Amino acid sequence: MNKSRGRPRTGADDGRDRLLAAARELFAARGYNGATLRMIAGQAGCDPALIAYHFGSKKELFARSMALSLGPSMVLEKALEGDPMTAPERLAALVVRAWEAPDVQRSLMQLVSTGLRHPEVLQAFREYIEREIVSRLVEYYGGPAATERAGATITIIIGIIFGRYVIGVEPLRSASPDRLVGLLTPSLRAISAPRGRARPA
């Protein structure tokens, strides 16, 4: 029987839940890089076009299958739009605003809980971060120190998120959202500042 492409028929099984279940299993088994969209669609018994219809991209499918109510890569892409000079402020504000949402906090805790029981899930999440966020930042920064700058950016953001929402370290836990943005922005601005050209040898 031929599978219909694109938008599913009204009243038909749209395959979304099967795609999520297949993605969850294959991302855990093969990692973010190893699980292809064709593999996931095949295991779900769906046409690959349904992944684009329901989720838009592999990174969004991963976020949803790992129970993240908000894909971190989506936050990053929004922050990098606009004037590069104000990107640090946008990134700080968007990160804090996103993770303040109760459903996002719950999804983060669920991911951490699942990852502690199943290390392969954390491995898949690590690959997702490296491919969709670190690599994007490396491209954005450019230059010989781009990898180190991207790593420093992620370290600061993860530190804030886990310190406040997972571990609950003071004073992060009790700080207001505006205060968190104020704490986060100077470090991100320092990392984002254009580097001078290397001096000739």
Backbone as ProteinMPNN parsed JSONL, in Angstrom:
{"seq_chain_A": "MNKSRGRPRTGADDGRDRLLAAARELFAARGYNGATLRMIAGQAGCDPALIAYHFGSKKELFARSMALSLGPSMVLEKALEGDPMTAPERLAALVVRAWEAPDVQRSLMQLVSTGLRHPEVLQAFREYIEREIVSRLVEYYGGPAATERAGATITIIIGIIFGRYVIGVEPLRSASPDRLVGLLTPSLRAISAPRGRARPA", "coords_chain_A": {"N_chain_A": [[0.851, -1.191, 0.0], [0.58, 2.176, -0.862], [2.064, 4.921, 0.791], [0.654, 7.944, 1.808], [1.819, 11.209, 0.995], [3.059, 14.175, 2.673], [0.633, 16.325, 4.141], [-1.499, 14.653, 6.442], [-4.548, 12.762, 5.87], [-7.782, 13.985, 6.811], [-9.077, 12.846, 9.834], [-7.621, 10.537, 9.721], [-5.04, 8.361, 11.081], [-2.479, 10.325, 12.082], [0.157, 9.783, 12.482], [1.855, 11.105, 14.253], [2.298, 10.436, 17.011], [3.43, 7.914, 16.723], [5.76, 8.558, 15.358], [7.072, 10.089, 17.31], [7.493, 8.117, 19.284], [9.135, 6.31, 17.888], [11.294, 7.982, 17.327], [12.201, 8.604, 19.905], [13.127, 6.1, 20.744], [15.09, 5.447, 18.781], [16.865, 7.652, 18.85], [17.908, 7.316, 21.393], [19.103, 4.82, 21.113], [20.878, 5.058, 18.909], [21.959, 7.567, 19.031], [21.99, 11.164, 18.491], [23.193, 11.928, 16.072], [23.401, 9.505, 14.706], [20.838, 8.498, 14.283], [18.774, 8.65, 11.652], [16.379, 10.632, 9.796], [15.027, 9.102, 7.934], [15.308, 6.534, 8.981], [13.826, 6.808, 11.352], [11.256, 7.438, 10.38], [10.78, 5.102, 8.957], [10.706, 3.136, 11.004], [8.477, 4.023, 12.337], [6.583, 3.559, 10.483], [5.798, 5.483, 8.675], [5.61, 8.065, 6.161], [8.544, 9.905, 5.388], [7.989, 12.598, 4.898], [6.07, 13.339, 6.709], [7.408, 13.972, 9.012], [8.512, 16.499, 8.57], [6.102, 17.838, 8.302], [4.848, 17.606, 10.85], [6.86, 18.36, 12.693], [8.821, 19.946, 11.562], [11.69, 19.897, 11.555], [14.669, 17.912, 12.149], [15.911, 18.596, 14.567], [13.836, 19.737, 16.027], [12.089, 17.597, 16.23], [13.67, 15.93, 17.803], [13.777, 17.43, 20.203], [11.07, 17.368, 20.978], [10.66, 14.592, 21.209], [12.309, 13.981, 23.313], [10.919, 15.004, 25.36], [11.165, 17.716, 25.785], [9.656, 20.719, 26.135], [10.334, 22.958, 24.839], [12.55, 23.609, 22.26], [15.99, 24.009, 22.685], [17.625, 24.92, 20.577], [15.892, 26.463, 19.092], [15.524, 28.709, 20.674], [18.098, 29.767, 20.583], [18.382, 30.395, 17.818], [16.497, 32.431, 17.513], [17.603, 34.35, 19.179], [19.919, 35.031, 17.82], [19.076, 36.461, 15.682], [18.926, 39.653, 14.124], [20.615, 42.695, 15.213], [24.031, 42.121, 15.666], [25.436, 43.348, 17.741], [23.723, 43.575, 19.87], [23.104, 41.013, 20.453], [24.042, 39.459, 22.737], [22.467, 40.494, 24.877], [19.901, 39.831, 23.964], [20.092, 37.033, 23.888], [20.552, 36.376, 26.598], [18.155, 37.359, 27.766], [16.189, 35.857, 26.387], [16.841, 33.208, 27.045], [16.459, 33.153, 29.848], [13.76, 33.942, 29.978], [12.546, 31.845, 28.581], [13.134, 29.523, 30.16], [11.911, 30.132, 32.508], [9.296, 29.447, 32.233], [6.837, 27.283, 33.518], [6.163, 24.772, 32.254], [8.38, 24.289, 30.676], [10.37, 24.041, 32.595], [9.481, 21.702, 33.867], [9.768, 19.868, 31.771], [12.513, 19.898, 31.474], [13.365, 18.813, 33.931], [12.27, 16.287, 33.63], [13.782, 15.31, 31.494], [16.352, 15.268, 32.683], [15.902, 13.428, 34.756], [15.268, 11.128, 33.254], [17.652, 10.862, 31.857], [19.471, 10.257, 33.917], [18.728, 7.686, 34.534], [19.055, 6.445, 32.138], [21.823, 6.56, 30.524], [22.361, 6.709, 27.795], [20.505, 8.427, 26.763], [21.325, 10.936, 27.665], [23.691, 11.037, 26.242], [22.724, 11.235, 23.62], [21.461, 13.715, 23.861], [23.663, 15.318, 24.347], [24.982, 15.128, 21.887], [23.098, 16.41, 20.318], [23.207, 19.036, 21.387], [25.857, 19.691, 20.706], [25.799, 19.567, 17.898], [23.601, 21.168, 17.02], [23.654, 23.514, 18.499], [26.258, 24.302, 19.594], [27.769, 24.09, 17.199], [26.368, 25.906, 15.629], [26.882, 28.291, 16.993], [29.657, 28.423, 16.683], [29.822, 28.867, 13.927], [28.52, 31.328, 13.891], [30.169, 33.034, 15.452], [32.722, 32.793, 14.2], [36.165, 32.866, 12.978], [39.453, 32.106, 14.435], [39.178, 31.493, 17.177], [36.632, 30.64, 17.526], [35.477, 28.159, 18.279], [36.237, 27.856, 20.976], [34.98, 30.113, 22.057], [32.314, 29.535, 21.561], [32.052, 27.269, 23.184], [32.463, 28.424, 25.706], [30.237, 30.096, 25.867], [28.097, 28.237, 25.928], [28.745, 26.914, 28.303], [28.335, 28.889, 30.264], [25.574, 29.42, 29.971], [24.398, 26.871, 30.429], [25.271, 26.52, 33.031], [23.832, 28.506, 34.428], [21.17, 27.636, 33.936], [21.076, 24.982, 35.012], [21.999, 25.472, 37.586], [19.986, 27.093, 38.66], [17.433, 25.876, 38.037], [17.605, 23.103, 38.229], [19.444, 22.18, 40.283], [19.097, 24.181, 42.164], [20.699, 26.199, 43.375], [21.655, 28.713, 45.631], [22.729, 32.111, 45.153], [21.188, 31.9, 42.872], [18.73, 30.559, 42.679], [16.867, 32.146, 44.042], [17.004, 34.572, 42.787], [15.597, 37.272, 40.903], [14.043, 37.111, 37.625], [14.894, 39.335, 36.07], [17.225, 40.021, 37.393], [18.763, 37.764, 36.901], [19.112, 37.967, 34.136], [20.672, 40.239, 34.14], [22.952, 39.239, 35.394], [23.834, 37.373, 33.573], [24.261, 38.658, 31.115], [26.706, 40.398, 30.962], [28.87, 38.527, 30.849], [28.256, 37.065, 28.531], [28.389, 39.126, 26.704], [31.096, 39.786, 26.827], [32.245, 37.463, 25.758], [31.197, 37.536, 23.202], [32.279, 39.77, 22.054], [33.972, 41.232, 19.292], [37.019, 39.807, 18.212], [40.356, 41.067, 18.011], [42.447, 41.292, 15.103], [44.967, 38.889, 14.507], [48.367, 39.573, 15.259], [50.926, 40.196, 12.831], [53.476, 37.758, 12.257]], "CA_chain_A": [[0.0, 0.0, 0.0], [1.374, 3.389, -0.933], [1.859, 5.874, 1.875], [0.391, 9.298, 1.327], [2.867, 12.153, 1.363], [2.619, 15.487, 3.126], [-0.38, 16.455, 5.19], [-2.348, 13.455, 6.537], [-5.968, 12.944, 5.603], [-8.612, 14.29, 7.967], [-9.634, 11.663, 10.484], [-6.697, 9.411, 9.653], [-3.924, 8.362, 12.026], [-1.511, 11.232, 11.464], [1.51, 9.263, 12.67], [2.689, 11.923, 15.133], [2.702, 9.696, 18.201], [4.341, 6.845, 16.31], [7.045, 9.184, 15.053], [7.712, 10.437, 18.579], [7.945, 6.886, 19.93], [10.268, 5.795, 17.122], [12.411, 8.907, 17.507], [12.707, 8.428, 21.265], [13.873, 4.839, 20.797], [16.267, 5.461, 17.917], [17.826, 8.627, 19.347], [18.571, 6.706, 22.54], [19.903, 3.675, 20.686], [21.892, 5.402, 17.917], [22.446, 8.922, 19.207], [21.359, 12.183, 17.652], [23.779, 11.915, 14.742], [23.227, 8.216, 14.054], [19.429, 8.236, 13.949], [18.367, 9.491, 10.532], [14.934, 10.818, 9.655], [14.492, 7.959, 7.183], [15.207, 5.422, 9.943], [12.717, 7.085, 12.277], [10.003, 7.296, 9.635], [10.607, 3.689, 8.642], [10.285, 2.402, 12.195], [7.122, 4.465, 12.677], [5.668, 3.196, 9.41], [5.29, 6.736, 8.119], [6.397, 8.715, 5.132], [9.414, 10.929, 5.993], [7.417, 13.934, 4.758], [5.265, 13.656, 7.895], [8.275, 14.582, 10.028], [8.526, 17.931, 8.267], [4.76, 18.377, 8.54], [4.543, 17.687, 12.279], [7.913, 18.897, 13.554], [9.612, 20.946, 10.855], [13.103, 19.577, 11.409], [15.181, 16.852, 13.022], [16.191, 19.114, 15.902], [12.584, 19.924, 16.749], [11.622, 16.237, 16.535], [14.452, 15.462, 18.952], [13.326, 18.135, 21.405], [9.755, 16.846, 21.375], [10.75, 13.187, 21.616], [12.978, 13.946, 24.611], [9.974, 15.642, 26.286], [11.454, 19.126, 25.983], [8.545, 21.496, 25.589], [10.923, 24.022, 24.036], [13.851, 23.225, 21.736], [17.015, 25.036, 22.93], [18.131, 25.497, 19.326], [14.947, 27.476, 18.657], [15.843, 29.907, 21.456], [19.335, 30.322, 20.046], [18.165, 31.0, 16.504], [15.784, 33.691, 17.702], [18.523, 35.307, 19.797], [20.95, 35.445, 16.866], [18.48, 37.342, 14.671], [19.024, 41.078, 14.434], [21.911, 43.359, 15.359], [24.988, 41.326, 16.456], [25.897, 44.078, 18.921], [22.789, 43.365, 20.986], [22.815, 39.576, 20.568], [24.194, 38.95, 24.11], [21.303, 40.864, 25.67], [18.766, 39.031, 23.509], [20.282, 35.645, 24.297], [20.328, 36.295, 28.046], [16.734, 37.559, 28.052], [15.394, 34.759, 25.854], [17.129, 32.004, 27.831], [15.779, 33.269, 31.146], [12.316, 33.953, 29.754], [12.115, 30.505, 28.166], [13.219, 28.533, 31.226], [11.017, 30.491, 33.6], [7.985, 28.845, 31.99], [6.72, 26.046, 34.3], [6.181, 23.559, 31.45], [9.76, 24.069, 30.244], [11.088, 23.516, 33.763], [9.081, 20.302, 34.058], [10.357, 19.033, 30.731], [13.942, 19.778, 31.788], [13.505, 17.846, 35.023], [11.974, 14.959, 33.096], [14.95, 14.894, 30.717], [17.421, 14.944, 33.616], [15.529, 12.18, 35.425], [15.414, 10.041, 32.294], [19.073, 10.718, 31.565], [20.153, 9.593, 35.026], [18.417, 6.259, 34.449], [19.462, 5.929, 30.832], [22.917, 7.428, 30.064], [22.346, 6.88, 26.348], [19.673, 9.599, 26.468], [22.195, 12.098, 27.835], [24.622, 11.048, 25.122], [22.002, 11.78, 22.469], [21.25, 15.139, 24.11], [24.967, 15.96, 24.172], [25.209, 15.239, 20.447], [22.173, 17.446, 19.852], [23.773, 20.324, 21.786], [27.068, 19.945, 19.926], [25.498, 19.755, 16.476], [22.615, 22.202, 16.719], [23.88, 24.759, 19.237], [27.672, 24.664, 19.567], [28.185, 24.311, 15.812], [25.749, 27.154, 15.17], [27.625, 29.392, 17.599], [30.969, 28.479, 16.023], [29.568, 29.532, 12.65], [28.137, 32.717, 14.155], [31.33, 33.794, 15.92], [33.75, 32.791, 13.184], [37.511, 33.156, 13.434], [40.217, 30.988, 15.013], [38.769, 31.184, 18.552], [35.178, 30.465, 17.527], [35.097, 26.961, 19.035], [36.378, 28.153, 22.405], [33.953, 31.093, 22.429], [31.04, 28.806, 21.599], [32.068, 26.434, 24.383], [32.292, 29.287, 26.879], [28.84, 30.543, 25.876], [27.264, 27.129, 26.389], [29.065, 26.651, 29.702], [27.677, 29.902, 31.087], [24.121, 29.236, 29.914], [24.054, 25.624, 31.128], [25.492, 26.744, 34.453], [22.689, 29.249, 34.943], [19.961, 26.81, 33.869], [21.12, 23.882, 35.979], [22.145, 26.01, 38.928], [18.715, 27.651, 39.135], [16.234, 25.076, 37.857], [17.805, 21.683, 38.55], [20.064, 22.021, 41.606], [18.523, 25.179, 43.065], [21.778, 26.821, 44.145], [21.51, 30.124, 45.961], [21.536, 32.964, 45.059], [20.501, 31.781, 41.577], [17.346, 30.098, 42.84], [15.995, 33.21, 44.543], [17.15, 35.808, 42.011], [14.502, 37.587, 39.985], [14.44, 36.947, 36.226], [15.661, 40.497, 35.608], [18.572, 39.928, 37.981], [19.474, 36.711, 36.169], [19.527, 38.538, 32.856], [21.775, 41.139, 34.451], [24.142, 38.44, 35.7], [24.235, 36.597, 32.402], [24.602, 39.493, 29.96], [28.103, 40.844, 30.824], [29.744, 37.429, 30.417], [27.97, 36.775, 27.126], [28.886, 40.25, 25.915], [32.553, 39.663, 26.748], [32.568, 36.373, 24.839], [30.746, 37.888, 21.854], [33.002, 40.931, 21.535], [34.866, 40.868, 18.183], [38.435, 39.681, 18.541], [41.234, 41.769, 17.098], [43.199, 40.434, 14.197], [46.26, 38.446, 15.023], [49.492, 40.376, 14.795], [51.803, 39.451, 11.926], [54.645, 37.162, 12.922]], "C_chain_A": [[0.886, 1.24, 0.0], [1.043, 4.313, 0.228], [1.596, 7.248, 1.281], [1.48, 10.224, 1.828], [2.247, 13.446, 1.889], [1.572, 15.415, 4.216], [-1.289, 15.222, 5.231], [-3.805, 13.781, 6.263], [-6.722, 13.218, 6.901], [-9.205, 13.005, 8.53], [-8.715, 10.463, 10.464], [-5.682, 9.504, 10.778], [-2.82, 9.214, 11.42], [-0.065, 10.835, 11.702], [2.358, 10.004, 13.673], [3.188, 11.143, 16.344], [3.667, 8.573, 17.857], [5.723, 7.392, 15.962], [7.797, 9.556, 16.327], [8.27, 9.197, 19.273], [9.166, 6.317, 19.217], [11.504, 6.669, 17.316], [13.041, 8.728, 18.881], [13.589, 7.184, 21.352], [15.164, 4.914, 19.985], [17.296, 6.493, 18.343], [18.598, 8.045, 20.534], [19.513, 5.593, 22.108], [21.085, 4.08, 19.802], [22.5, 6.784, 18.098], [21.781, 9.884, 18.245], [21.885, 12.128, 16.225], [23.476, 10.63, 13.991], [21.813, 7.903, 13.628], [19.009, 9.187, 12.836], [16.843, 9.609, 10.485], [14.304, 9.656, 8.893], [14.331, 6.744, 8.092], [13.975, 5.599, 10.831], [11.374, 6.892, 11.576], [9.728, 5.833, 9.319], [10.12, 2.886, 9.832], [8.858, 2.767, 12.591], [6.106, 4.04, 11.624], [5.045, 4.403, 8.75], [6.164, 7.2, 6.965], [7.275, 9.776, 5.798], [8.851, 12.335, 5.898], [6.587, 14.328, 5.97], [6.11, 14.265, 9.012], [8.33, 16.087, 9.813], [7.171, 18.559, 8.579], [4.498, 18.599, 10.032], [5.582, 18.474, 13.075], [8.808, 19.926, 12.87], [11.05, 20.562, 10.603], [13.494, 18.452, 12.365], [15.384, 17.383, 14.442], [14.911, 19.33, 16.708], [11.962, 18.568, 17.113], [12.366, 15.695, 17.75], [13.955, 16.112, 20.24], [12.0, 17.578, 21.896], [9.847, 15.414, 21.86], [11.437, 13.032, 22.964], [12.172, 14.68, 25.68], [10.365, 17.07, 26.629], [10.339, 19.932, 25.342], [9.043, 22.656, 24.747], [12.294, 23.567, 23.563], [14.879, 24.315, 21.994], [17.542, 25.682, 21.659], [17.19, 26.574, 18.796], [15.202, 28.809, 19.386], [17.081, 30.582, 20.892], [19.106, 31.031, 18.717], [17.452, 32.341, 16.628], [16.715, 34.761, 18.269], [19.538, 35.845, 18.792], [20.395, 36.303, 15.74], [18.677, 38.807, 15.086], [20.458, 41.549, 14.585], [22.854, 42.509, 16.21], [25.445, 42.019, 17.728], [24.983, 43.864, 20.122], [22.404, 41.895, 21.152], [23.005, 39.042, 21.99], [22.983, 39.27, 24.99], [20.077, 40.029, 25.277], [18.892, 37.589, 23.985], [20.013, 35.477, 25.786], [18.842, 36.389, 28.365], [15.891, 36.382, 27.577], [15.615, 33.469, 26.627], [16.361, 32.045, 29.149], [14.274, 33.209, 30.962], [11.8, 32.557, 29.409], [12.077, 29.542, 29.345], [12.423, 28.907, 32.46], [9.643, 29.849, 33.449], [7.889, 27.505, 32.718], [6.78, 24.771, 33.466], [7.577, 23.251, 30.94], [10.589, 23.517, 31.398], [10.744, 22.054, 34.005], [9.72, 19.392, 33.015], [11.854, 18.858, 30.949], [14.165, 18.751, 32.879], [13.233, 16.428, 34.543], [13.154, 14.429, 32.288], [16.089, 14.483, 31.639], [17.144, 13.619, 34.31], [15.71, 10.976, 34.504], [16.884, 9.782, 32.0], [19.851, 10.034, 32.666], [19.913, 8.09, 35.013], [18.951, 5.625, 33.168], [20.552, 6.852, 30.261], [22.92, 7.649, 28.555], [21.488, 8.077, 25.932], [20.503, 10.876, 26.616], [23.214, 12.194, 26.711], [23.961, 11.635, 23.879], [21.78, 13.29, 22.634], [22.554, 15.911, 23.924], [25.274, 16.144, 22.676], [24.326, 16.328, 19.837], [22.737, 18.838, 20.163], [24.98, 20.674, 20.918], [26.741, 20.285, 18.471], [24.62, 20.965, 16.203], [22.872, 23.529, 17.421], [25.345, 25.183, 19.172], [28.125, 24.96, 18.134], [27.603, 25.603, 15.25], [26.477, 28.366, 15.736], [29.013, 29.535, 16.978], [30.838, 29.211, 14.691], [29.281, 31.018, 12.853], [29.345, 33.564, 14.56], [32.396, 33.911, 14.835], [35.132, 33.064, 13.78], [38.17, 31.989, 14.142], [39.792, 30.587, 16.417], [37.277, 30.87, 18.65], [34.741, 29.265, 18.358], [35.17, 27.203, 20.537], [35.304, 29.133, 22.871], [32.582, 30.428, 22.504], [30.958, 27.943, 22.847], [31.856, 27.246, 25.642], [30.85, 29.776, 26.998], [27.924, 29.465, 26.434], [27.501, 26.839, 27.861], [28.335, 27.624, 30.629], [26.166, 29.673, 31.132], [23.686, 27.983, 30.655], [24.229, 25.792, 32.632], [24.335, 27.478, 35.106], [21.45, 28.363, 35.013], [19.972, 25.717, 34.926], [21.245, 24.395, 37.403], [20.829, 26.496, 39.5], [17.595, 26.615, 39.146], [16.384, 23.601, 38.218], [18.334, 21.518, 39.967], [19.47, 22.985, 42.616], [19.547, 25.842, 43.951], [21.443, 28.289, 44.398], [22.804, 30.868, 45.619], [20.772, 32.84, 43.736], [19.029, 31.448, 41.748], [16.409, 31.239, 43.213], [16.062, 34.496, 43.724], [15.945, 36.021, 41.109], [14.975, 37.332, 38.552], [15.276, 38.112, 35.702], [17.088, 40.465, 36.142], [19.386, 38.862, 37.259], [19.97, 37.225, 34.826], [20.718, 39.462, 33.069], [23.066, 40.403, 34.765], [24.716, 37.767, 34.463], [24.803, 37.474, 31.286], [26.071, 39.898, 29.879], [29.055, 39.742, 30.34], [29.524, 37.099, 28.951], [28.481, 37.899, 26.228], [30.401, 40.163, 25.749], [32.975, 38.575, 25.758], [32.268, 36.776, 23.398], [31.53, 39.036, 21.239], [33.954, 40.502, 20.424], [36.313, 40.832, 18.63], [39.257, 40.464, 17.524], [41.993, 40.809, 16.208], [44.551, 40.083, 14.797], [47.367, 39.308, 14.442], [50.367, 39.549, 13.842], [53.003, 38.916, 12.665], [55.886, 37.939, 12.557]], "O_chain_A": [[1.833, 1.333, 0.78], [-0.12, 4.467, 0.6], [2.27, 7.654, 0.334], [2.001, 10.058, 2.93], [1.095, 13.772, 1.603], [1.621, 14.556, 5.097], [-1.793, 14.787, 4.196], [-4.24, 14.923, 6.405], [-6.336, 12.733, 7.964], [-9.762, 12.186, 7.798], [-8.996, 9.462, 11.125], [-5.477, 10.57, 11.359], [-2.28, 8.876, 10.367], [0.847, 11.478, 11.183], [3.485, 9.586, 13.938], [4.376, 11.188, 16.665], [4.61, 8.306, 18.602], [6.736, 6.753, 16.243], [9.009, 9.363, 16.418], [9.387, 9.22, 19.79], [10.123, 5.89, 19.863], [12.618, 6.164, 17.451], [14.265, 8.703, 19.012], [14.661, 7.211, 21.955], [16.218, 4.487, 20.458], [18.495, 6.244, 18.213], [19.803, 8.261, 20.659], [20.597, 5.439, 22.671], [22.172, 3.515, 19.925], [23.449, 7.141, 17.401], [21.098, 9.476, 17.306], [21.116, 12.265, 15.274], [23.31, 10.651, 12.772], [21.606, 7.12, 12.702], [18.9, 10.394, 13.054], [16.121, 8.793, 11.059], [13.17, 9.27, 9.177], [13.346, 6.011, 7.993], [13.192, 4.67, 11.031], [10.468, 6.259, 12.117], [8.588, 5.375, 9.401], [9.226, 2.051, 9.697], [8.118, 1.934, 13.114], [4.9, 4.149, 11.845], [3.894, 4.356, 8.315], [7.31, 6.775, 6.821], [6.803, 10.483, 6.689], [9.187, 13.188, 6.719], [6.413, 15.516, 6.239], [5.59, 14.99, 9.861], [8.21, 16.86, 10.763], [7.106, 19.687, 9.065], [3.99, 19.647, 10.43], [5.234, 19.176, 14.024], [9.486, 20.698, 13.547], [11.588, 20.869, 9.539], [12.739, 18.094, 13.269], [15.064, 16.696, 15.412], [14.896, 19.131, 17.923], [11.377, 18.42, 18.186], [11.763, 15.074, 18.626], [13.738, 15.434, 21.244], [11.825, 17.343, 23.092], [9.18, 15.049, 22.828], [11.184, 12.066, 23.683], [12.675, 14.946, 26.772], [9.942, 17.589, 27.662], [10.108, 19.834, 24.137], [8.266, 23.273, 24.019], [13.125, 23.177, 24.383], [14.674, 25.451, 21.566], [17.872, 26.868, 21.66], [17.635, 27.503, 18.122], [15.107, 29.884, 18.794], [17.123, 31.802, 20.739], [19.587, 32.146, 18.517], [17.781, 33.285, 15.911], [16.632, 35.93, 17.891], [19.97, 36.992, 18.902], [21.159, 36.821, 14.926], [18.6, 39.14, 16.268], [21.395, 40.886, 14.141], [22.53, 42.2, 17.357], [25.806, 41.352, 18.698], [25.426, 43.963, 21.267], [21.484, 41.572, 21.904], [22.192, 38.229, 22.428], [22.527, 38.421, 25.756], [19.317, 39.578, 26.135], [17.913, 36.991, 24.433], [19.324, 34.541, 26.192], [18.323, 35.592, 29.146], [14.977, 35.952, 28.281], [14.669, 32.711, 26.843], [15.692, 31.079, 29.516], [13.583, 32.507, 31.701], [10.746, 32.14, 29.889], [11.096, 28.818, 29.519], [12.272, 28.091, 33.37], [8.906, 29.72, 34.426], [8.772, 26.663, 32.555], [7.375, 23.784, 33.899], [7.933, 22.083, 30.784], [11.417, 22.627, 31.202], [11.625, 21.254, 34.316], [10.16, 18.285, 33.329], [12.408, 17.801, 30.649], [15.056, 17.908, 32.768], [13.879, 15.479, 34.988], [13.493, 13.249, 32.376], [16.73, 13.458, 31.407], [18.037, 12.782, 34.442], [16.234, 9.941, 34.914], [17.314, 8.632, 31.905], [20.799, 9.3, 32.386], [20.773, 7.311, 35.424], [19.256, 4.433, 33.124], [20.232, 7.827, 29.581], [23.426, 8.667, 28.082], [21.713, 8.671, 24.877], [20.4, 11.788, 25.795], [23.564, 13.291, 26.274], [24.567, 12.437, 23.168], [21.896, 14.049, 21.671], [22.551, 17.026, 23.403], [25.765, 17.194, 22.261], [24.756, 17.069, 18.953], [22.743, 19.714, 19.298], [25.113, 21.806, 20.452], [27.341, 21.189, 17.889], [24.869, 21.71, 15.255], [22.365, 24.563, 16.987], [25.648, 26.297, 18.746], [28.789, 25.967, 17.887], [28.264, 26.311, 14.49], [26.667, 29.359, 15.035], [29.487, 30.652, 16.771], [31.654, 30.075, 14.369], [29.741, 31.859, 12.082], [29.52, 34.678, 14.067], [32.913, 34.999, 14.581], [35.25, 33.447, 14.944], [37.515, 30.985, 14.423], [40.021, 29.446, 16.819], [36.723, 30.838, 19.749], [33.739, 29.34, 19.07], [34.275, 26.805, 21.282], [34.776, 28.989, 23.973], [31.788, 30.722, 23.397], [29.915, 27.888, 23.497], [31.15, 26.811, 26.551], [30.307, 29.859, 28.1], [27.085, 29.73, 27.295], [26.555, 26.548, 28.593], [27.786, 27.222, 31.654], [25.555, 29.725, 32.199], [22.723, 28.014, 31.421], [23.436, 25.272, 33.417], [23.904, 27.122, 36.203], [20.758, 28.34, 36.03], [18.995, 25.541, 35.653], [20.665, 23.822, 38.326], [20.574, 26.333, 40.693], [16.885, 26.48, 40.142], [15.39, 22.925, 38.483], [17.742, 20.796, 40.77], [19.35, 22.653, 43.796], [19.309, 26.034, 45.144], [21.007, 29.007, 43.498], [23.885, 30.302, 45.782], [19.82, 33.584, 43.5], [18.178, 31.991, 41.043], [15.272, 31.285, 42.742], [15.266, 35.41, 43.94], [15.349, 35.065, 40.614], [16.178, 37.336, 38.29], [16.25, 37.906, 34.979], [18.035, 40.829, 35.446], [20.582, 39.048, 37.032], [21.102, 36.956, 34.425], [21.66, 39.469, 32.276], [24.152, 40.883, 34.441], [25.929, 37.613, 34.328], [25.731, 37.064, 30.589], [26.659, 39.759, 28.807], [29.938, 39.994, 29.521], [30.48, 36.879, 28.209], [28.95, 37.647, 25.118], [30.93, 40.432, 24.67], [33.941, 38.743, 25.013], [32.998, 36.401, 22.481], [31.455, 39.257, 20.031], [34.674, 39.516, 20.581], [36.776, 41.722, 19.344], [38.917, 40.525, 16.342], [42.154, 39.636, 16.545], [45.178, 40.881, 15.495], [47.312, 39.718, 13.282], [50.526, 38.343, 14.03], [53.496, 39.549, 13.598], [56.98, 37.604, 13.011]]}, "name": "protein", "num_of_chains": 1, "seq": "MNKSRGRPRTGADDGRDRLLAAARELFAARGYNGATLRMIAGQAGCDPALIAYHFGSKKELFARSMALSLGPSMVLEKALEGDPMTAPERLAALVVRAWEAPDVQRSLMQLVSTGLRHPEVLQAFREYIEREIVSRLVEYYGGPAATERAGATITIIIGIIFGRYVIGVEPLRSASPDRLVGLLTPSLRAISAPRGRARPA"}
